[in-house]
Structures are given as C-alpha cells and as structure tokens.
Coordinates of C-alpha atoms in Angstrom, one line a residue:
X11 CA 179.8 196.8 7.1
X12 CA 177.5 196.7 4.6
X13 CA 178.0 193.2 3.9
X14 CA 177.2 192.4 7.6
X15 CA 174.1 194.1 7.2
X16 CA 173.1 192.8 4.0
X17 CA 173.3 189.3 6.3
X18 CA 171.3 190.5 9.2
X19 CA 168.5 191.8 6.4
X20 CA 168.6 188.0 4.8
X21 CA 168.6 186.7 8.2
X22 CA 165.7 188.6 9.6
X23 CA 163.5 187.8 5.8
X24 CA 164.2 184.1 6.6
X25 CA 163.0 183.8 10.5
X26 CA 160.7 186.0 9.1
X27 CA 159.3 183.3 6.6
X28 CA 160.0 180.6 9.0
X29 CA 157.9 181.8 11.6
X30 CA 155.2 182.3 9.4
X31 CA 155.6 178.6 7.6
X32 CA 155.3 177.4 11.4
X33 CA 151.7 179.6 12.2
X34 CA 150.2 178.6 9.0
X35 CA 151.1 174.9 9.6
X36 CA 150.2 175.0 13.2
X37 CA 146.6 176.7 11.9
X38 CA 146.7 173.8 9.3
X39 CA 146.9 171.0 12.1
X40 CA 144.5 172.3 14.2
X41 CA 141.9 172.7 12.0
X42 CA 142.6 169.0 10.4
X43 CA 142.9 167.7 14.7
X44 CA 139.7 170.1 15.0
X45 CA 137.7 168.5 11.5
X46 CA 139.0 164.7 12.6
X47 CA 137.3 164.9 16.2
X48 CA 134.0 165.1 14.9
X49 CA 130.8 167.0 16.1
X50 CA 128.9 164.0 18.2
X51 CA 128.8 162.8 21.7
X52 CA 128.1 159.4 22.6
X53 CA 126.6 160.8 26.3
X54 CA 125.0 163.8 25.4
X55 CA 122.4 164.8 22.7
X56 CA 123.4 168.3 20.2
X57 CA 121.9 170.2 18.5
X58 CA 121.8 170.7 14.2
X59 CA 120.0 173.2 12.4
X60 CA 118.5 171.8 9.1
X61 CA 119.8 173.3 6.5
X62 CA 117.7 171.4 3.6
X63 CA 114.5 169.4 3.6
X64 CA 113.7 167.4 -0.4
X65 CA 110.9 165.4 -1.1
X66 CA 111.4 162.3 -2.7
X67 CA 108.1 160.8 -2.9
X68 CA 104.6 161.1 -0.8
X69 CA 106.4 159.9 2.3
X70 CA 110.3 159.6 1.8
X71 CA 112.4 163.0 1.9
X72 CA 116.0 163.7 2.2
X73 CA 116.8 166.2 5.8
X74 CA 120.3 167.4 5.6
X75 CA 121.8 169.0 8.5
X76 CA 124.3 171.9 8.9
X77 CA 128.0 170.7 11.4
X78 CA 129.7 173.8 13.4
X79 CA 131.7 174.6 10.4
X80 CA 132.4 174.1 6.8
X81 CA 135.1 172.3 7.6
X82 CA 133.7 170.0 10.4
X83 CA 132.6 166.2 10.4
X84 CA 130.0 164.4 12.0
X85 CA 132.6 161.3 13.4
X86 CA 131.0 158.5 12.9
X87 CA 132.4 155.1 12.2
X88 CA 131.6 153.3 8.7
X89 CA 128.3 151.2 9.0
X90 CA 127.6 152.6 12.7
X91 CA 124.0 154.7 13.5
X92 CA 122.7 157.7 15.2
X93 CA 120.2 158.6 17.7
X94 CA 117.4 161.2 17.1
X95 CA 115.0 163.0 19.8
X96 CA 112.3 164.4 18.6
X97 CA 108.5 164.7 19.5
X98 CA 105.7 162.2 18.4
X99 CA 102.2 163.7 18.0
X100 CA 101.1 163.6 21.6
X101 CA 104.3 165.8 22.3
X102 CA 106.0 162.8 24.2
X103 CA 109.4 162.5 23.6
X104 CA 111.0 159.8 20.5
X105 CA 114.3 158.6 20.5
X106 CA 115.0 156.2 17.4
X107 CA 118.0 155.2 15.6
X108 CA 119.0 156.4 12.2
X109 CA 122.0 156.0 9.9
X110 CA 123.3 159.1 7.7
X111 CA 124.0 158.4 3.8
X112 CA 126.8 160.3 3.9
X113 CA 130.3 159.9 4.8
X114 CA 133.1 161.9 7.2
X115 CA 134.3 162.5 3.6
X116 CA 131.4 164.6 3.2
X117 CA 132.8 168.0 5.3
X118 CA 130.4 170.6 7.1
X119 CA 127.2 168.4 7.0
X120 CA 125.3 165.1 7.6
X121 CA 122.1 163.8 5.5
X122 CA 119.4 161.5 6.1
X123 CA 116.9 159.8 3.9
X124 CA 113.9 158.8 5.8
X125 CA 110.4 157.2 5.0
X126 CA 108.0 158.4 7.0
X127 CA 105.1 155.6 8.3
X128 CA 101.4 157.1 8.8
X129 CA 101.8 155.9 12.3
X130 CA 105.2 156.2 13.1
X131 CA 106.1 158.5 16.3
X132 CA 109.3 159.7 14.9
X133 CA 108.1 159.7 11.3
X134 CA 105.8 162.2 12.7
X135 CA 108.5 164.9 13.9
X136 CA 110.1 164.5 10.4
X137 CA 107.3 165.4 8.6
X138 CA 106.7 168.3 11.0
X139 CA 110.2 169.8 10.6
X140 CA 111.2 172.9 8.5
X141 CA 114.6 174.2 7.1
X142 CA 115.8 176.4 10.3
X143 CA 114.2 173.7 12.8
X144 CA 117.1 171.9 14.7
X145 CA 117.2 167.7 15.4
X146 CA 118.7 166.7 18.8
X147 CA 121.5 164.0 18.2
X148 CA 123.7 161.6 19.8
X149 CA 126.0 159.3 18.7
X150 CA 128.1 157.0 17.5
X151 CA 126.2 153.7 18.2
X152 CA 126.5 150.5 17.1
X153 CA 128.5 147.2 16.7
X154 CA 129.5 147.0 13.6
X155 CA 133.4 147.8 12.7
X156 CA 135.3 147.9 9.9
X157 CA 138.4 147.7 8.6
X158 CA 140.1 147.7 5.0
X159 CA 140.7 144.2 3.7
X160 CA 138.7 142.7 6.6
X161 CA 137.1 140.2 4.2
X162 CA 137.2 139.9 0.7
X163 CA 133.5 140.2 -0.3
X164 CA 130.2 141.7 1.5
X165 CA 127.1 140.3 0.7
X166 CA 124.4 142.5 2.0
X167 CA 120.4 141.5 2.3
X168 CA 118.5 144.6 2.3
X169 CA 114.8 145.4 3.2
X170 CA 113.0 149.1 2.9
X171 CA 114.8 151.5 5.2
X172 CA 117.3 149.1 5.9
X173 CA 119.2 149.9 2.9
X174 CA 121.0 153.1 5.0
X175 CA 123.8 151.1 7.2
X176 CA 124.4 149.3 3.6
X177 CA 124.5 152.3 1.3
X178 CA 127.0 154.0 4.0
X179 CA 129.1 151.0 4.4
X180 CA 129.5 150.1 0.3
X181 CA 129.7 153.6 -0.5
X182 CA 132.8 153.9 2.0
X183 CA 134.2 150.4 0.4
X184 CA 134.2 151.4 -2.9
X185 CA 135.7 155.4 -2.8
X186 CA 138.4 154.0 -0.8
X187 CA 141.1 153.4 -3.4
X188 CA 142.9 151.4 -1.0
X189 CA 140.2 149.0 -0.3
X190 CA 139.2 146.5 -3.0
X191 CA 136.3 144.4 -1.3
X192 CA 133.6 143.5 -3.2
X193 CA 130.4 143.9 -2.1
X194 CA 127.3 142.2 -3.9
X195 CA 123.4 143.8 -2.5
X196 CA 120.4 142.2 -2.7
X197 CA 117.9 144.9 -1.8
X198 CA 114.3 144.4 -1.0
X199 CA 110.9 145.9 -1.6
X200 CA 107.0 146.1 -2.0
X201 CA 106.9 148.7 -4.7
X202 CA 109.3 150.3 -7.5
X203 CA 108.6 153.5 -5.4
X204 CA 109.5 152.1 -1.9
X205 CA 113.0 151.9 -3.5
X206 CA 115.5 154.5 -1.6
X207 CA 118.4 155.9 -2.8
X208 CA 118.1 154.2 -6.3
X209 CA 119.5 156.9 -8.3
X210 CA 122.8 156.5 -6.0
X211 CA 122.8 152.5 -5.5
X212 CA 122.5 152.6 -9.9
X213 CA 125.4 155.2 -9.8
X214 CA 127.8 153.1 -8.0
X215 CA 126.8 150.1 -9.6
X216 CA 128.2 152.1 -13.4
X217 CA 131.0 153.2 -11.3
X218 CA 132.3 150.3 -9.8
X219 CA 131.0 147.4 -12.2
X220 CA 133.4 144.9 -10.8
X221 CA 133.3 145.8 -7.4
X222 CA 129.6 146.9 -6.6
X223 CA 126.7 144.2 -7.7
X224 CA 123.4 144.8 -7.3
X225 CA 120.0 143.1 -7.5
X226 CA 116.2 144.3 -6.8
X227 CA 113.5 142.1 -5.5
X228 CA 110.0 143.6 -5.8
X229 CA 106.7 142.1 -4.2
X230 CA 104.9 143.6 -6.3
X231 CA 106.8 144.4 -9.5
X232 CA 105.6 146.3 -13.1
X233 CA 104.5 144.3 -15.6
X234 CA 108.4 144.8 -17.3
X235 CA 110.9 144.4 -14.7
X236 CA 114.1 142.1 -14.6
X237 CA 114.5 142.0 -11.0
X238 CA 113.6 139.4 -8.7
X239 CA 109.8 138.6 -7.7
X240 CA 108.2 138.0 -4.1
X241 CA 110.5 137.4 -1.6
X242 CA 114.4 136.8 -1.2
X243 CA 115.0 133.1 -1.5
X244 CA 117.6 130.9 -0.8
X245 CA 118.5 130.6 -4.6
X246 CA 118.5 134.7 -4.8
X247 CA 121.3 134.6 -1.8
X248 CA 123.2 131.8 -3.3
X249 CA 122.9 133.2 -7.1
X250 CA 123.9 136.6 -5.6
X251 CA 126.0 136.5 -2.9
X252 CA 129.5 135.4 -2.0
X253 CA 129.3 131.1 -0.8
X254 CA 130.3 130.5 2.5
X255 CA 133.7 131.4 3.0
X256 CA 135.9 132.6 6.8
X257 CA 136.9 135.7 3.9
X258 CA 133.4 136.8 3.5
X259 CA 130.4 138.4 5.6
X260 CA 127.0 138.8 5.0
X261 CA 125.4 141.8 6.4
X262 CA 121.6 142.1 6.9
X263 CA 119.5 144.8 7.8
X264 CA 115.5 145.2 7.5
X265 CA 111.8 144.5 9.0
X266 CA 112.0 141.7 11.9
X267 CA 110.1 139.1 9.8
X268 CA 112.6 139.6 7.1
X269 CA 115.7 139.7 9.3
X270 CA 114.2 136.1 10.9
X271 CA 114.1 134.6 7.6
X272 CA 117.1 135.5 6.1
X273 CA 119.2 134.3 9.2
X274 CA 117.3 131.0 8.4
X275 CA 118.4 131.4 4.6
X276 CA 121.6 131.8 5.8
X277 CA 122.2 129.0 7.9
X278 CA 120.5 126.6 5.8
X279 CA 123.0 127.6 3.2
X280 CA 125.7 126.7 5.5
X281 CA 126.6 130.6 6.6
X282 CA 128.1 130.1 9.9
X283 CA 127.7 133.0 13.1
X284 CA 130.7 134.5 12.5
X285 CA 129.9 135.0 9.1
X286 CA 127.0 137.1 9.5
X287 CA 126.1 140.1 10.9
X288 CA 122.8 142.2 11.8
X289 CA 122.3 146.0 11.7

C-alpha cells in the first residue's frame, strides 16, 4: 500500500511539473508571437511617448521613442521607412517619412536621427518636442526588400540625411551571422559636421573590415582630410563600388539633384535598372 502511494505521490510531482513546463512555455510563445507582431499599423497612425531627446550638433539630435513594452518591436522591414505627423509652425498638420537607426533587434524602442532645416515644417515639430511629448506614427512603407544572400555586394551612394535607409540596411547585413554580403558606402556631404551617424558608420567599418567599406566625400573639406573632394564622380563609384554585375545592387538615397546625377553616373557606367535601386 505504501508502495502504491509512493507512485501516486511521484505521479502527482510529475503532472505537477508538466503542467507547469506547459504554462511557462505557452507564456514564453506568446510573448515571442506578441514581440514578433510588432507595434505599427500600416492604416492607422499610434502613438509613442519620447523617452530621450540628444543633441548632436546645432541642428541634428537623436529622438528615441518608448514601444508598449520592454519586450516589444517596432516591425518594420530592413531598409523600409516610417511616417510621422506632426505640426509645422502655422499649426497645420506634417506628415513626412523617416527611417529609424535601429533594428527589430533593438527590443522596447525605436530611434531616430534627424537634421532639422531652418525652414523645414517637420524639422520644426522636432525641434519643438520634449521627453514625455508623444510622435504620431504609421508604418511600414516602402519598396525596398531584402533578403539574405540576395546579391553578393551593396554599393550604397549616400547624401546628408539620406544615410538612414543605408545605416539600417548595412547595420542589419553585417550583425546577421548568416548573411555575408558585402556592402561598400560612399557617403556624401557639405561639411565634416553635416556627417550623421559617424561615430557608428567608423564603428562598423573596425568591426567588419572585410565586409563594411566606407568612403567620405566633403564639399568643403578641412585643410587635412583623406576623403574625397566636391562631388561623387563617376571614378569615386567605379573606385568604390562593386562593377556591374546581375549579383550586385547599388542603392541610392539623397537630395533630388544628387539622386539625378548619380542614376546618370550609373548608367554611364553601364549599371543596368535592375541593378539599382532608390530610397
């Protein structure tokens, strides 16, 4: 009798330990099926508090945003952009596209780097926001798509603010283990201090020497300064970017006039349609 009990008492500790295996695993999936669905809504615009406002120079800062939880992601696709509301200084409403530096990888909030123009309508509700103050989004948008091992190399032509889509995409190439495409940037600017996200772009450059080239163009450079000089030439694209290949894309992303030229560039070079594509 006491053996029979003995059993039932073994019996009763395991279904005991089963079911609670089975409730911590079931809490386990839904909070990875809850984290994977991600906070946006292509329809409808949401709400996030901002959480952290930094000043990077006189008119760049870095706004990052809080998610629902610690645990929650934003959901948006690599290279792929969000839209903001706010108020310009008439108190009409803005609605302009913007894409996060950081990654799904990067749990419980989102961050943007933004330069904010004298005149600009949505620079203005940027430069008007405080920590607690909450930025109306909606999202994802775009038409870029990736996938791992879609082409071999990226070579990206950068201009100003235009570096974002690029920063997100390499920065989601190269902490992929799985994914060994090479991406080579050439990025862009008047000024050494219109650069964004240098200390970031340099640190994945050290981290990833074989996989992550970069190369800065000034307008206006510093009397010492190894970059390039003026504009980005043909000879820049072909000295720093993949050649013509069906394996590779070049991605480009800044002002219009820029944009305009470098699809000349491009095709001049012998870059067909398909192997090009515009933020």
């Amino acid at each position: 009798m006491d053996f029979l009990q003995g059993r039932s008492v073994e019996t009763m500790v395991a279904v005991a330990v089963a079911v609670v295996a089975v409730a911590v695993g079931g809490a386990l999936l839904l909070r990875r099926s809850k984290r994977s669905k991600g906070c946006l809504d292509p329809e409808n615009f949401k709400k996030f508090k901002l959480v952290e406002k930094t000043q990077i120079s006189h008119n760049v800062a870095k706004f990052r945003f809080a998610l629902p939880t610690p645990i929650s992601v934003l959901g948006l696709p690599i290279g792929q952009h969000i839209s903001c509301r706010g108020q310009d200084a008439t108190g009409e409403e803005v609605i302009k596209p913007y894409t996060p530096t950081t990654l799904d990888s990067d749990l419980g909030n989102f961050q943007l780097v933004i330069k904010m123009y004298p005149q600009g309508r949505m620079s203005h509700h940027f430069r008007e926001m405080k920590v607690g103050d909450y930025m109306s989004v909606k999202g994802p948008k775009g038409r870029f798509k990736y996938q791992v091992g879609q082409v071999r190399a990226f070579g990206m032509l950068a201009g100003g603010s235009g570096i974002t889509p690029m920063f997100q995409v390499a920065r989601a190439i190269l902490e992929n283990p799985n994914d060994k495409t090479k991406v080579h940037l050439v990025y862009a600017n008047v000024t050494p201090e219109d650069i964004l996200l240098k200390e970031e772009l340099d640190s994945l450059a050290e981290e990833y020497p074989d996989r992550f080239k970069i190369f800065y163009v000034l307008n206006q450079p510093p009397e010492v300064w190894n970059g390039g000089v003026g504009f980005v030439s043909q000879d820049m694209i072909k000295i720093h970017c993949p050649a013509p290949a069906e394996d590779i894309q070049i991605l480009r992303c800044g002002p219009p006039p820029m944009n305009k030229a470098m699809a000349a560039h491009l095709e001049e070079l012998g870059y067909t349609k398909e192997m090009q594509f515009q933020f």
